Coordinates of C-alpha atoms in Angstrom, one line a residue:
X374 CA 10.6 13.2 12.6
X375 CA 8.2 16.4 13.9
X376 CA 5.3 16.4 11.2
X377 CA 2.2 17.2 12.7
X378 CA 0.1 16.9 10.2
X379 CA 0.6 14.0 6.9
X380 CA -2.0 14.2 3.9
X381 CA -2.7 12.0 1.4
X382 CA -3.8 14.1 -1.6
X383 CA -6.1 13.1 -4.5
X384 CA -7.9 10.2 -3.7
X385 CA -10.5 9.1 -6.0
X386 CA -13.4 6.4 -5.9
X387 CA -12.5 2.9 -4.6
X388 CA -15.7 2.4 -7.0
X389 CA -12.8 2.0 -10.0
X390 CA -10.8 -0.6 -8.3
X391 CA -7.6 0.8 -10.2
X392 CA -7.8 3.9 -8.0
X393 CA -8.7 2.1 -4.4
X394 CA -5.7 0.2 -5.1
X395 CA -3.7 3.0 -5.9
X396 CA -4.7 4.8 -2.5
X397 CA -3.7 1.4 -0.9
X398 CA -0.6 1.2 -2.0
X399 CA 0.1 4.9 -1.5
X400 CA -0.6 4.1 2.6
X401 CA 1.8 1.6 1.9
X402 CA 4.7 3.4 0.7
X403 CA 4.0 6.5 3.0
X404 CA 4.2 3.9 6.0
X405 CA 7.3 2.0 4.6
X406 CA 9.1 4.9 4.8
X407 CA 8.6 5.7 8.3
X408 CA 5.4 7.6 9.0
X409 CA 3.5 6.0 11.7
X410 CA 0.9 8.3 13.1
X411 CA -2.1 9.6 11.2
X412 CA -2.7 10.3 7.9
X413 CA -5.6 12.5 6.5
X414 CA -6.9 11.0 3.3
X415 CA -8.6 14.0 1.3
X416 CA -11.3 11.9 -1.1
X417 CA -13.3 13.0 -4.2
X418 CA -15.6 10.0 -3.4
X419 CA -15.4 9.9 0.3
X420 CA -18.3 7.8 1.1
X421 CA -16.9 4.7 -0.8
X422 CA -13.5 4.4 1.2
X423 CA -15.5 4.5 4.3
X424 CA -14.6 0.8 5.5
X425 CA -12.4 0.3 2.2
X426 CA -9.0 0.9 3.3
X427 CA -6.8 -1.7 5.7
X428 CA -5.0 1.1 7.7
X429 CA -6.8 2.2 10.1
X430 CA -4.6 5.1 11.7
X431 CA -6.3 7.6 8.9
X432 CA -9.1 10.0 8.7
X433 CA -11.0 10.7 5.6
X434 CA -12.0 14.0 4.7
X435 CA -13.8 15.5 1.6
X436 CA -12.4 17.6 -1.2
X437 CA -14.1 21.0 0.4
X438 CA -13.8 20.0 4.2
X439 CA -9.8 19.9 3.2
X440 CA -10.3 23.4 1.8
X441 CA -12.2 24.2 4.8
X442 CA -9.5 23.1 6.8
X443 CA -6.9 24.7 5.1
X444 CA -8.2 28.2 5.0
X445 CA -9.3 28.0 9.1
X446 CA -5.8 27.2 9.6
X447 CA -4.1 29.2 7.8
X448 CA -2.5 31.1 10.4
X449 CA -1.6 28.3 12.8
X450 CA 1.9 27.7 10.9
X451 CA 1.3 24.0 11.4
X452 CA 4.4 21.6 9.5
X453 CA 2.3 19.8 6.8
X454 CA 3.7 16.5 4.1
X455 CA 1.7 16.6 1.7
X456 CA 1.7 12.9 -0.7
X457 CA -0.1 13.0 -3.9
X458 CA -1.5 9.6 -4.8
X459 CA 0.1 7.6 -7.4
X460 CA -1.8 7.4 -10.9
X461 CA -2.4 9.5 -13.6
X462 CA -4.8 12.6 -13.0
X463 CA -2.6 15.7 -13.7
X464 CA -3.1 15.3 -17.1
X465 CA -5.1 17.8 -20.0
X466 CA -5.2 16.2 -23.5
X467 CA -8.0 18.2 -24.0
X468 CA -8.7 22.1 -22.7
X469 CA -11.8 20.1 -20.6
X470 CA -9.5 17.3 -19.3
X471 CA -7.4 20.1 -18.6
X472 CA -9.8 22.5 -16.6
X473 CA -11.3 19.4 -14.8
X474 CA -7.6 18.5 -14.0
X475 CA -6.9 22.4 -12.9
X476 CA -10.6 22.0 -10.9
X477 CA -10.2 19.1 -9.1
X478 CA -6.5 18.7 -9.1
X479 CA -4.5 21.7 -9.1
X480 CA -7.0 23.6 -6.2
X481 CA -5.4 20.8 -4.0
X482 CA -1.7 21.4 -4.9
X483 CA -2.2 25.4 -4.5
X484 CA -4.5 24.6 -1.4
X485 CA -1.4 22.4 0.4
X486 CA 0.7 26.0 0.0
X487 CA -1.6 27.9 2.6
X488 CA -0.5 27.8 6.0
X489 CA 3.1 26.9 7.7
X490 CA 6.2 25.2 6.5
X491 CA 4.9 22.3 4.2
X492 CA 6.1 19.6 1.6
X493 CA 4.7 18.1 -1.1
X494 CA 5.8 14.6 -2.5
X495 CA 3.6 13.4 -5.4
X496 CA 3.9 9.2 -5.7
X497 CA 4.8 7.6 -9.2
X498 CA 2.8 9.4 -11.7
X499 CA 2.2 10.1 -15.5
X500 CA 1.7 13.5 -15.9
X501 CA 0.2 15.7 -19.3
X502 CA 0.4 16.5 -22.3
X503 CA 0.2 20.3 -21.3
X504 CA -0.1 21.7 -24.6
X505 CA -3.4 23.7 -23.5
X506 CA -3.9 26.7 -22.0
X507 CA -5.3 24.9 -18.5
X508 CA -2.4 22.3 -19.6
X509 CA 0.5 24.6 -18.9
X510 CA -1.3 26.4 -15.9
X511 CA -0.9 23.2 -14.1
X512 CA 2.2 22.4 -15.5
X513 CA 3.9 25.2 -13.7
X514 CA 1.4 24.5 -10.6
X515 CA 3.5 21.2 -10.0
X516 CA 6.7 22.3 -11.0
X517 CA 6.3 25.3 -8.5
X518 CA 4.6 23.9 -5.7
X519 CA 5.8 20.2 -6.2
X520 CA 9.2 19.6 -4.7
X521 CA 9.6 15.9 -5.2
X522 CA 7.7 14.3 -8.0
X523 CA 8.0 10.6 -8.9
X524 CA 7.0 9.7 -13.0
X525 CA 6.5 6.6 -14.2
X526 CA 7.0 7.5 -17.8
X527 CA 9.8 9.2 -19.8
X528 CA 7.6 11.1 -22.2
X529 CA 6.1 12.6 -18.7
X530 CA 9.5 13.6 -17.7
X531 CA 10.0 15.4 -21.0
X532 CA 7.1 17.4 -21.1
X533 CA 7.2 18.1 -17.4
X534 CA 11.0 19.4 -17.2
X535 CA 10.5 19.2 -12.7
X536 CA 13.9 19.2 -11.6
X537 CA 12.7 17.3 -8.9
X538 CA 11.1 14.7 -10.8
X539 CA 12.6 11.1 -10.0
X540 CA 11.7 8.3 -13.2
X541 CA 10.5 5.6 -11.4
X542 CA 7.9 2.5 -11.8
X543 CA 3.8 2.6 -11.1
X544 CA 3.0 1.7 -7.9
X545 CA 1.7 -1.6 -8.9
X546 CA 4.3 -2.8 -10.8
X547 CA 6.5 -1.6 -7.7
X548 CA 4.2 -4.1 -5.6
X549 CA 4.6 -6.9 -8.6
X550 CA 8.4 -6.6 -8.4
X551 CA 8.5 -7.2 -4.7
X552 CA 6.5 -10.1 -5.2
X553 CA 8.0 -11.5 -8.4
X554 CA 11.7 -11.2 -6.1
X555 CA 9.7 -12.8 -3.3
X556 CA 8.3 -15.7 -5.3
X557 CA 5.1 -14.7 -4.1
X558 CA 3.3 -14.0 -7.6
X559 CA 2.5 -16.8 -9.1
X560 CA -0.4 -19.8 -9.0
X561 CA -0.7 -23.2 -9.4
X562 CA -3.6 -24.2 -12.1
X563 CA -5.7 -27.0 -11.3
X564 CA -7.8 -26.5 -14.8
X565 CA -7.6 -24.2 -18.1
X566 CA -7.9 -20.7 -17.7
X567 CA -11.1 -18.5 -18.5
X568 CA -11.0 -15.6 -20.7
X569 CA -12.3 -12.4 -19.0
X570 CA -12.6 -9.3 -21.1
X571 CA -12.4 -5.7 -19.9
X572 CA -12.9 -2.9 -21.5
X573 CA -13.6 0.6 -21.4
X574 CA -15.5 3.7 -23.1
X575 CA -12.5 6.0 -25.3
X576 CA -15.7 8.6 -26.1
X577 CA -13.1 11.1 -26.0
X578 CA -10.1 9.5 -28.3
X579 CA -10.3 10.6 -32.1
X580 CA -10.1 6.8 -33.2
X581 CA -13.2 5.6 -30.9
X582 CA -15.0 4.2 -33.9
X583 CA -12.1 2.6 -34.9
X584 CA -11.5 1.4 -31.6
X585 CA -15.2 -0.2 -31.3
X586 CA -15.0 -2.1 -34.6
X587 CA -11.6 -3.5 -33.1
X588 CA -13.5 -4.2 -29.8
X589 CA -16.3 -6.2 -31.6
X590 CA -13.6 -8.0 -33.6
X591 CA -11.4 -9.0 -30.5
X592 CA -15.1 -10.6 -29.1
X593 CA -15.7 -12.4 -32.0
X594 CA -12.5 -13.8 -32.1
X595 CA -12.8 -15.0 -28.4
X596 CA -16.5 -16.5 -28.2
X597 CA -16.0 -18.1 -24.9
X598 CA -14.8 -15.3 -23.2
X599 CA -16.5 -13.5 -20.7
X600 CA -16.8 -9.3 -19.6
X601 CA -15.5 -8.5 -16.4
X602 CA -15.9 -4.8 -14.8
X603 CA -13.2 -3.4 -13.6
X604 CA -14.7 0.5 -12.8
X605 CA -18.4 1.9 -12.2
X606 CA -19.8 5.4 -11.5
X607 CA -18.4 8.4 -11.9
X608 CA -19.7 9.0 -15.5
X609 CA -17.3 6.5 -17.1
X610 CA -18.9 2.7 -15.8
X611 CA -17.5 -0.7 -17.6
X612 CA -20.9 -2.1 -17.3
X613 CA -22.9 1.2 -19.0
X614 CA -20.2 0.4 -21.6
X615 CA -21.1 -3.1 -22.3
X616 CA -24.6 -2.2 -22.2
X617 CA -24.9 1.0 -24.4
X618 CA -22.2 0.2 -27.2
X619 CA -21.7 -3.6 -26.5
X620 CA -25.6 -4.7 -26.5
X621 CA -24.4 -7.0 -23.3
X622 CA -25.9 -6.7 -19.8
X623 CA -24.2 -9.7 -17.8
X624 CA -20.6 -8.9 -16.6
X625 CA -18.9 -10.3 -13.3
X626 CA -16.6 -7.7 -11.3
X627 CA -13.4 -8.1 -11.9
X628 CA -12.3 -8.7 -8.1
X629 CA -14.2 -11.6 -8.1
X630 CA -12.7 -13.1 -11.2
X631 CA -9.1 -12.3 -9.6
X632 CA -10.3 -13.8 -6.2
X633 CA -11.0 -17.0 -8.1
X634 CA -7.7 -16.9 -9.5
X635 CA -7.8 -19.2 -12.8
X636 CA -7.9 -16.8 -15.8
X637 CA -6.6 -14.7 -18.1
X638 CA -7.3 -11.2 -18.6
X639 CA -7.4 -8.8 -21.3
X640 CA -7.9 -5.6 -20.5
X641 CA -7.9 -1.9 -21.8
X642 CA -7.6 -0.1 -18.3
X643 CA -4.2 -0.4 -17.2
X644 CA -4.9 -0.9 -13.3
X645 CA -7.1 -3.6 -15.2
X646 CA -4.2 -5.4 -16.3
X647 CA -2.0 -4.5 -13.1
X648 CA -4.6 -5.5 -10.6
X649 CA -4.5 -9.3 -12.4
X650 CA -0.6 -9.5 -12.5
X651 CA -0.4 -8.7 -8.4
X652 CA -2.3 -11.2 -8.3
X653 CA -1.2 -14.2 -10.1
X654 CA -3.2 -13.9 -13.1
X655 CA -2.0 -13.2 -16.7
X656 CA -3.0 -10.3 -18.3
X657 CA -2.9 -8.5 -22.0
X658 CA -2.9 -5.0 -22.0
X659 CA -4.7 -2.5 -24.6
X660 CA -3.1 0.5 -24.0
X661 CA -4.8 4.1 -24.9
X662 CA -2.7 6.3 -22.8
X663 CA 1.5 6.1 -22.1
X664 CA 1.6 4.9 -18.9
X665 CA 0.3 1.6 -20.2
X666 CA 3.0 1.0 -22.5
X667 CA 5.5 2.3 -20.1
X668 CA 4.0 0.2 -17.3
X669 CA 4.2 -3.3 -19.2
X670 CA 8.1 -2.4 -20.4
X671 CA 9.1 -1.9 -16.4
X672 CA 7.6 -5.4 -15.8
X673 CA 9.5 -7.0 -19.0
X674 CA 5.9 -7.6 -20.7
X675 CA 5.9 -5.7 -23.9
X676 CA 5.4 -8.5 -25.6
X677 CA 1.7 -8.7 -24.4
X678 CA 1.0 -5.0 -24.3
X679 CA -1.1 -3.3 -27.9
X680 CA -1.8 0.2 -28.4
X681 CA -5.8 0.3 -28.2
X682 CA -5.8 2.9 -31.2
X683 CA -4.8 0.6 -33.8
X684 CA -4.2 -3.3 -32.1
X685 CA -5.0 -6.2 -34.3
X686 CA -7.5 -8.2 -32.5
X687 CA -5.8 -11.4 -34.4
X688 CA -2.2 -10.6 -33.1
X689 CA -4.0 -10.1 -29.3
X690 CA -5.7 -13.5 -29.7
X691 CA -2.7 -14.8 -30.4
X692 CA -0.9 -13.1 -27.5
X693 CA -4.4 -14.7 -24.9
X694 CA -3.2 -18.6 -26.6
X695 CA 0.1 -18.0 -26.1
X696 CA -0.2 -17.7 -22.2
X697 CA -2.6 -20.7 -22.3
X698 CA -0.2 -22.9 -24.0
X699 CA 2.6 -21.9 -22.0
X700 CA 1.7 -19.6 -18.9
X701 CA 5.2 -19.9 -17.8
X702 CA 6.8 -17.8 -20.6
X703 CA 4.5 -14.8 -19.2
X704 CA 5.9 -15.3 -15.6
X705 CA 9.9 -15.8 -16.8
X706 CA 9.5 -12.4 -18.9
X707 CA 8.7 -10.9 -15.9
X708 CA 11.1 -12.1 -13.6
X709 CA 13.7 -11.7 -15.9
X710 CA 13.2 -7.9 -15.4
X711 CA 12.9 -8.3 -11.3
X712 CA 15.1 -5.4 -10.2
X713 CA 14.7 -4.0 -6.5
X714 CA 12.9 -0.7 -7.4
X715 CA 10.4 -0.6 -4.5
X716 CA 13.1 -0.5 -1.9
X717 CA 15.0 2.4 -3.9
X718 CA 12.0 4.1 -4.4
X719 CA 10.8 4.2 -0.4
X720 CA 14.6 5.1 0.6
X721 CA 14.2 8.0 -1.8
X722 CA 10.9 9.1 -0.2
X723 CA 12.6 8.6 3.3
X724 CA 15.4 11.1 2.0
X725 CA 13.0 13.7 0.9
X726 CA 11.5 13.7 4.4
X727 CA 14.7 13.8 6.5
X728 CA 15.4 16.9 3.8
X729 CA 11.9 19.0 5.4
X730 CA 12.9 17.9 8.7
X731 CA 16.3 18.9 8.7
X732 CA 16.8 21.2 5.9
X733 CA 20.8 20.8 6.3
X734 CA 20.1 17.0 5.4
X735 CA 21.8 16.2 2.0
X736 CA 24.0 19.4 1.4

């Protein structure tokens, strides 16, 4: 395959965990399917994958020394793949979500387009609601610019209307399900579990008051349990949380807790919940945005997945006893649903390649 030149698109802050293990996994499937040289990683936060990531054949590169690059170039017709990091960033609930999406997100799409023959491939994403002005200007960013896009979501596949859109699972859940067919996922437990706790600021969700008192509630509900931090800096921090509208201070990171291995989690960010799953731990999910939902019904788990807008902290203590009583009920829900979607979903990436390097490919 002649591609000079492979990008990975979009990559945030391995400061949020969630996010450095979306890039990770990103490497992953772009190198499953068959790309072996280098890959140019184009970073918001640049400075915290520097000694982050495994692979090594990559280069790292800054939001405006991609732009840079891109516009120096522009007449050197070089063949470009472009891969857009799985996750869930072209979104705009909100005409500020939506301009900081257009900002930050849609200069990269329309910056991909300068220069020679290219192709973009965007990894298993939940896109919008688009219903603002900055909303549907990236809406028809992607589905113009966007050949292949992978959704993990069927309200995103809706909304979007991309007739290259493929409905497939998040990248995590992709990794669980190999695992999970493997028989790799699960531990052995010496002792009872501990209860870790993470949660996250919805400042901008109308029911964040609500959402608080619930919060509170779930805490009081579960006195032994302990806050874990799952994200910090970039303006939305787990511990500045706990601090500012939780009156607590001590919090352990949430790598740490999964490194130790005998817990169980609840947790409002999805990568939260994800993270724990992939490895061997047990987790509850709050969800506040539809991939969460949509995430815990690939992996067979709905049963221990609550809307964060109107959950009954009762009914999610419940949910935390039942995995202590019987951990094993969590695991055979989930390997009832095993299916072999990571292996489909790298063939079809594979396709999409052959297709830009031999445009006959598939007719």
């Amino acid at each position: 395959m002649n591609v000079p030149e492979v990008y990975l698109l979009h990559a945030y802050s391995s400061r949020n965990s969630g996010d450095g293990l979306l890039v990770e996994l990103s490497l992953k499937a772009i190198r499953d399917a068959g790309v072996t040289g280098r890959i140019v990683v184009v970073c918001l936060d640049k400075v915290s994958f520097e000694g982050y990531l495994s692979d090594t054949n990559i280069e790292l590169i800054s939001v405006g020394q991609f732009f840079l690059r891109k516009v120096c170039g522009a007449f050197a017709h070089r063949r470009c793949v472009y891969f857009g990091v799985g996750g869930g960033y072209l979104r705009a609930s909100s005409k500020s979500e939506g301009w900081k999406s257009l900002v930050a997100h849609g200069s990269q799409i329309l910056m991909s387009t300068v220069g020679g023959p290219s192709r973009r491939i965007y990894l298993p994403q939940s896109v919008g609601p688009f219903d603002t002005a900055p909303g549907r200007m990236l809406a028809r960013l992607v589905r113009g610019h966007v050949e292949r896009i992978f959704l993990r979501d069927d309200k995103s596949v809706d909304e979007l209307g991309h007739p290259g859109a493929t409905r497939t699972g998040d990248l995590v859940v992709l990794e669980i399900d190999q695992h999970a067919h493997s028989g790799t996922l699960r531990r052995a437990r010496c002792v009872a579990p501990q209860v870790y706790l993470v949660f996250r600021d919805l400042q901008e969700k109308p029911y964040r008051e609500e959402y608080l008192t619930r919060v509170r509630a779930l805490m009081g509900l579960l006195p032994e349990a302990k806050l874990a931090v799952q994200s910090r800096g970039r303006g939305n921090s787990d511990d500045v949380f706990y601090r500012d509208l939780l009156g607590i201070g001590d919090a352990v990171l949430l790598k740490d807790v999964l490194a130790a291995g005998n817990a169980i989690v609840v947790s409002v960010r999805l990568h939260g919940s994800l993270e724990s799953v992939l490895a061997g731990v047990p987790s509850v999910h709050l969800a506040y945005e539809r991939k969460g939902r949509a995430a815990y019904a690939d992996l067979g788990l709905d049963a221990f997945a609550f809307h964060a807008s109107d959950f009954d902290p009762q009914t999610v203590v419940s949910a935390v006893q039942s995995i202590i009583a019987d951990e094993e009920q969590f695991w055979r829900c989930l390997e009832r649903r095993t299916q072999q979607g990571h292996q489909h979903f790298v063939e079809a990436i594979k396709d999409e390649l052959r297709t830009f390097d031999n445009p006959d490919h598939g007719r």
